[in-house]
Short mmCIF file of C-alpha atoms and ligand atoms in Angstrom, two decimals:
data_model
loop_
_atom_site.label_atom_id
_atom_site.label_comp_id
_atom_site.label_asym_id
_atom_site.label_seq_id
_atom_site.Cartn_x
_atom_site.Cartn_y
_atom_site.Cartn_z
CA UNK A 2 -96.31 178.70 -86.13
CA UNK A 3 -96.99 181.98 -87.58
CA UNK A 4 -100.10 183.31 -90.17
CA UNK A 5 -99.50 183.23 -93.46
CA UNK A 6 -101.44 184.92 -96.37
CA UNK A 7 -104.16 182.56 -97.89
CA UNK A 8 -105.68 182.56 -101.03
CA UNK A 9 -108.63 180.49 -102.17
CA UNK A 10 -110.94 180.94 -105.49
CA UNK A 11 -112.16 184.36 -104.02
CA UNK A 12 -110.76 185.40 -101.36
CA UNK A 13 -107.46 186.81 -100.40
CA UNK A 14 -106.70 186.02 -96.13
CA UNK A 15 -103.69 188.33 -94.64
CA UNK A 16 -102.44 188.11 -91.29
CA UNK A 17 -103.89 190.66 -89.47
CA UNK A 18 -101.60 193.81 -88.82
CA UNK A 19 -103.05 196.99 -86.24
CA UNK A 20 -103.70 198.58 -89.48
CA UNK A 21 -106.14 196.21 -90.26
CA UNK A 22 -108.77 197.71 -87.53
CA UNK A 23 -109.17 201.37 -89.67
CA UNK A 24 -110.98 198.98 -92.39
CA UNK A 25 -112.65 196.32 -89.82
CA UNK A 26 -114.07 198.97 -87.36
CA UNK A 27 -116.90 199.46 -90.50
CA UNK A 28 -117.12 195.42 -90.61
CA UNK A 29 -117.54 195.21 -87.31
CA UNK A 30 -120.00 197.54 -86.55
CA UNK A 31 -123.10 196.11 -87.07
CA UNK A 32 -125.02 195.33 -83.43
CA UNK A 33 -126.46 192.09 -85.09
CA UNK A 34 -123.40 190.32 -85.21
CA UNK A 35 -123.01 190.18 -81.54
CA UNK A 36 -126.32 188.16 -81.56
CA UNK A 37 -124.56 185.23 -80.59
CA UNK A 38 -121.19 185.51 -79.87
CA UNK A 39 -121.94 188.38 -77.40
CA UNK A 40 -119.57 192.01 -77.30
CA UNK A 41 -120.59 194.84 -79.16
CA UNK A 42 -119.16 197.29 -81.57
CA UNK A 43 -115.65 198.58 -80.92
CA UNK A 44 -114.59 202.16 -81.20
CA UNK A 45 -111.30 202.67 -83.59
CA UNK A 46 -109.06 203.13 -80.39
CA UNK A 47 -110.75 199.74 -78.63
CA UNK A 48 -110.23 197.87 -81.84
CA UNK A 49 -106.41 198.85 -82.61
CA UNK A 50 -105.90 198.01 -79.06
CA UNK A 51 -107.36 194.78 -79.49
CA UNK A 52 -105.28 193.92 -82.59
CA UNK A 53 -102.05 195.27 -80.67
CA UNK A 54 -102.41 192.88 -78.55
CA UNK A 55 -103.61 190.10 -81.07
CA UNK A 56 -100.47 190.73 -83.05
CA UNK A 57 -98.30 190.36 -80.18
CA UNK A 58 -99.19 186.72 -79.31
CA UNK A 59 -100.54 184.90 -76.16
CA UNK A 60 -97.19 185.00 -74.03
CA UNK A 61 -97.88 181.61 -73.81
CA UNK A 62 -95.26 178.92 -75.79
CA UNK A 63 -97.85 176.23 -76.30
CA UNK A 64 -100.71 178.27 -77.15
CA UNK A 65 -100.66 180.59 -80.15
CA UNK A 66 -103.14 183.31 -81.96
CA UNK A 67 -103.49 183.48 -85.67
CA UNK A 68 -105.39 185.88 -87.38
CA UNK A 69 -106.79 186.43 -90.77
CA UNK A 70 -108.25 189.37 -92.68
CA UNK A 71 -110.73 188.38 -95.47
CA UNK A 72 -111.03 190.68 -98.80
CA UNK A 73 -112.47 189.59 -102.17
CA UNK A 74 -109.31 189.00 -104.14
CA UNK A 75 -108.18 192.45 -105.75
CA UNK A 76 -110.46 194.27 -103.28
CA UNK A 77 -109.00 196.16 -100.54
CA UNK A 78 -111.96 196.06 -98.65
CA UNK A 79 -112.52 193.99 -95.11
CA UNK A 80 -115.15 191.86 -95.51
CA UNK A 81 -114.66 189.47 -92.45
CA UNK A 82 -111.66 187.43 -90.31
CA UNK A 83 -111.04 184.15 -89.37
CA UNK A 84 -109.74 183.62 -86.08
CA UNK A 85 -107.46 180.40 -84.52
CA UNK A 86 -106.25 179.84 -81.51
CA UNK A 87 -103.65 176.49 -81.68
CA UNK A 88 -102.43 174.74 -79.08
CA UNK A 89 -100.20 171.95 -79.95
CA UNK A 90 -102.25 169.33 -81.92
CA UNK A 91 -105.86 171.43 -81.46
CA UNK A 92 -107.25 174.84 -82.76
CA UNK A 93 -110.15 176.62 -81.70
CA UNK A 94 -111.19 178.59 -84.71
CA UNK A 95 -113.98 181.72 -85.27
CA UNK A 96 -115.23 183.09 -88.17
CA UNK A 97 -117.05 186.39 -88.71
CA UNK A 98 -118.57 188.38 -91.89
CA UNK A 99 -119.77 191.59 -92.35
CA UNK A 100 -123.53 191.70 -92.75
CA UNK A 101 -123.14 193.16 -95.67
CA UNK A 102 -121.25 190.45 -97.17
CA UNK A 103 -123.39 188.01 -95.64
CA UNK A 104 -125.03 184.62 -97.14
CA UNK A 105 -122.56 184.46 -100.43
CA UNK A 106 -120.60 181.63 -98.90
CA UNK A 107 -117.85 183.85 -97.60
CA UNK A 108 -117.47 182.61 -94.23
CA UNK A 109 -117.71 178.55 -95.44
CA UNK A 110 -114.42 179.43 -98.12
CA UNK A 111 -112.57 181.27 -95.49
CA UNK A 112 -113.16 178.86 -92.78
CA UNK A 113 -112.27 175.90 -94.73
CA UNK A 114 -108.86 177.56 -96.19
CA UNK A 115 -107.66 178.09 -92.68
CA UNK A 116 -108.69 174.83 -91.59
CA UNK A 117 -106.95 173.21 -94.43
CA UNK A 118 -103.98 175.28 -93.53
CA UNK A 119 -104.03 174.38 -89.95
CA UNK A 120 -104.47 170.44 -91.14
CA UNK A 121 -101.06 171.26 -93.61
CA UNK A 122 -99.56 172.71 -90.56
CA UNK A 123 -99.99 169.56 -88.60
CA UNK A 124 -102.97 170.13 -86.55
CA UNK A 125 -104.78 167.24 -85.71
CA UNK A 126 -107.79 168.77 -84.78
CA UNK A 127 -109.75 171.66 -85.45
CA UNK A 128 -113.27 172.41 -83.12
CA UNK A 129 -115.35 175.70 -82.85
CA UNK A 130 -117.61 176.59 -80.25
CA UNK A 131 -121.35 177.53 -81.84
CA UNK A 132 -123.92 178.65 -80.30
CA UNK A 133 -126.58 175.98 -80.02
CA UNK A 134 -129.74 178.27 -81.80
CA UNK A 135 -126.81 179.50 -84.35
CA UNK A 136 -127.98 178.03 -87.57
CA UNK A 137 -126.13 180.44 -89.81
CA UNK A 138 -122.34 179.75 -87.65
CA UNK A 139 -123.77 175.83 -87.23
CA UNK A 140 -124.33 175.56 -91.42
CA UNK A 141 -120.68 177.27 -91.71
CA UNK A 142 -119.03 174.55 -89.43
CA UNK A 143 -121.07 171.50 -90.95
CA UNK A 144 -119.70 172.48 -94.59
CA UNK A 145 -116.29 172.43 -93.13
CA UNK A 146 -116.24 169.07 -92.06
CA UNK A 147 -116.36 169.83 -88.36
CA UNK A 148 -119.18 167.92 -86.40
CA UNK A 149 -121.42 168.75 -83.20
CA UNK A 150 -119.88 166.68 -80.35
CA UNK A 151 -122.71 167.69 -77.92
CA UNK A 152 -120.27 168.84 -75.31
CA UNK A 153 -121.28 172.76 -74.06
CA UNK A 154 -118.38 174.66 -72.99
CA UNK A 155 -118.79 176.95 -69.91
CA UNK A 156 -120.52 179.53 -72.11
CA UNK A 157 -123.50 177.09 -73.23
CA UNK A 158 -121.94 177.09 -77.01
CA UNK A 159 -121.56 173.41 -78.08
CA UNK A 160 -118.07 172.38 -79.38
CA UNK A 161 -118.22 170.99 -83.02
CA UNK A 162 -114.93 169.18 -84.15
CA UNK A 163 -113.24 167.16 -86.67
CA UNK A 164 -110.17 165.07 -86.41
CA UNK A 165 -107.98 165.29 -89.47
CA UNK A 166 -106.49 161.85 -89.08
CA UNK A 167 -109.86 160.25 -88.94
CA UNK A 168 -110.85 162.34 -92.35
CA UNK A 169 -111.12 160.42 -95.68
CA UNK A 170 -109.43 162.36 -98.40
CA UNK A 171 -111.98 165.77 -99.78
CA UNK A 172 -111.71 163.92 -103.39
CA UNK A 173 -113.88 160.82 -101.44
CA UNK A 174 -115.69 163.21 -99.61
CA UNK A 175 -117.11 166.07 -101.66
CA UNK A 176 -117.35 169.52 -99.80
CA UNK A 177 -115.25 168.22 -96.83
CA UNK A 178 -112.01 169.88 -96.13
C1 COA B 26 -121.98 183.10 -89.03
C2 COA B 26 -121.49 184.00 -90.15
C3 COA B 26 -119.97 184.07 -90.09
C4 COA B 26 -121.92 183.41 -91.50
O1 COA B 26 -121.27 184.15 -92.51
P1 COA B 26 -121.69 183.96 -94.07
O2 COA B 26 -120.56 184.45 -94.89
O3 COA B 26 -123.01 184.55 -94.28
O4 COA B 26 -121.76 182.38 -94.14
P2 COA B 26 -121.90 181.48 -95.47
O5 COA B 26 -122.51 182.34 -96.55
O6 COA B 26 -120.59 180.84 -95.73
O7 COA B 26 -122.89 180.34 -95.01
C5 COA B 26 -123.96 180.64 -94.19
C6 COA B 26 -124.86 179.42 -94.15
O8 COA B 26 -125.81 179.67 -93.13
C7 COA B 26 -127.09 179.69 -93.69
N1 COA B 26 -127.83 180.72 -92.98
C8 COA B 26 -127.60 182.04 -92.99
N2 COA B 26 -128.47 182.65 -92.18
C9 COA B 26 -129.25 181.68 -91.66
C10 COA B 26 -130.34 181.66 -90.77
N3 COA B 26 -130.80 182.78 -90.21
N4 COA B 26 -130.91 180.48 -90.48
C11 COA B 26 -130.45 179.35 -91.04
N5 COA B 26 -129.40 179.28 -91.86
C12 COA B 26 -128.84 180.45 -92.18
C13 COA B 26 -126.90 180.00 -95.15
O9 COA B 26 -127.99 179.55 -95.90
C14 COA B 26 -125.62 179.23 -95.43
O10 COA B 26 -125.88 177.84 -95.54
P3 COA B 26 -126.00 177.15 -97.00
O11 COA B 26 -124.67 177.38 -97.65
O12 COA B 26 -126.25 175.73 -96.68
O13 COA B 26 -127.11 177.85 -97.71
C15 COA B 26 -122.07 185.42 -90.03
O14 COA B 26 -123.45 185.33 -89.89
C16 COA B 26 -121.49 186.21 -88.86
O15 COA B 26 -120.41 186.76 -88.96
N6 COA B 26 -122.19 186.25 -87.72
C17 COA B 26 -121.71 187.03 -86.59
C18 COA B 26 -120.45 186.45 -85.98
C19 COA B 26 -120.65 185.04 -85.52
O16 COA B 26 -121.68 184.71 -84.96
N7 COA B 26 -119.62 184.21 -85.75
C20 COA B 26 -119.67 182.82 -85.38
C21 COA B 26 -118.61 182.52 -84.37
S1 COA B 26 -118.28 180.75 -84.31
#
């Protein structure tokens, strides 16, 4: 399985390249959004690393890393990514917007194209791990579909999930996936 661009009403989604960090070193330097996921800002040099080694995969056959870029559509500006990590039937996925893109939906779009894609590239099941006083990341997986399963991982962030094959179809279910 391998990323492939995305492109939903606004947004344009590129598989990241080590080019990408030049642009996402400004997105990513705000100490807020570490709030809850934990980090901090990386330096140019810690973030090209870090997509150097994103870009070259896990190592591992069954478990692979797919990355996104987000930029308005026409825009060449980084405004976020969208992370997933699949193993065979299950993905793991992460979001993250700059705070100055913040609260304009940008994180629900790009988080429901990827899982859509993930669901199209047969992926059964999609889950993300939120931090339980997260309301921002929580609101972002509820309008996804995905659903709190009150099972904390080691980190004390509770996994929310949704099974495609238990889904009814988004034209039954408006704002699902
Ligand atoms: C979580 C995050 C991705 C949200 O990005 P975003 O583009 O602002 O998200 P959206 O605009 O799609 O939706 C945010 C939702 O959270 C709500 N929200 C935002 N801030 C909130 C807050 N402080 N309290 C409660 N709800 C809040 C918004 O109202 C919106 O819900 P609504 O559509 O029902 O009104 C962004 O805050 C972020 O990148 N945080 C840092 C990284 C992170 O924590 N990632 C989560 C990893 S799983």
């Amino acid at each position: 399985m391998k990323a492939e661009p995305i492109q939903t009403e606004r947004l344009l989604l590129s598989p990241l390249r080590v080019g990408d960090a030049e642009g996402m070193v400004l997105v990513l330097a705000h100490d807020s959004l570490y709030e809850f996921i934990g980090g901090e800002a990386p330096t140019l040099d810690t973030l090209t690393e870090r997509y150097r080694s994103q870009t070259s995969g896990s190592g591992v056959p069954d478990e692979v890393w797919l990355n996104w870029i987000v930029r308005p559509v026409g825009d060449q500006r980084p405004v976020g990514f969208v992370q997933a990590t699949v193993y065979p039937s299950t993905a793991d996925i992460a979001w993250l917007v700059g705070v100055q893109d913040q609260g304009r939906g940008i994180a629900t779009e790009s988080a429901r194209a990827v899982s859509v894609w993930l669901a199209a590239s047969g992926v059964q099941r999609v889950e993300a791990h939120v931090h339980p006083s997260h309301a921002a990341s929580q609101a972002v997986a509820s309008h996804i579909g995905l659903v709190p399963t009150s099972t904390l991982d080691s980190d004390g962030e509770e996994i929310w999930a949704a099974d495609f094959a238990e889904r009814r179809r988004p034209r039954e279910e408006p704002g699902a996936i």
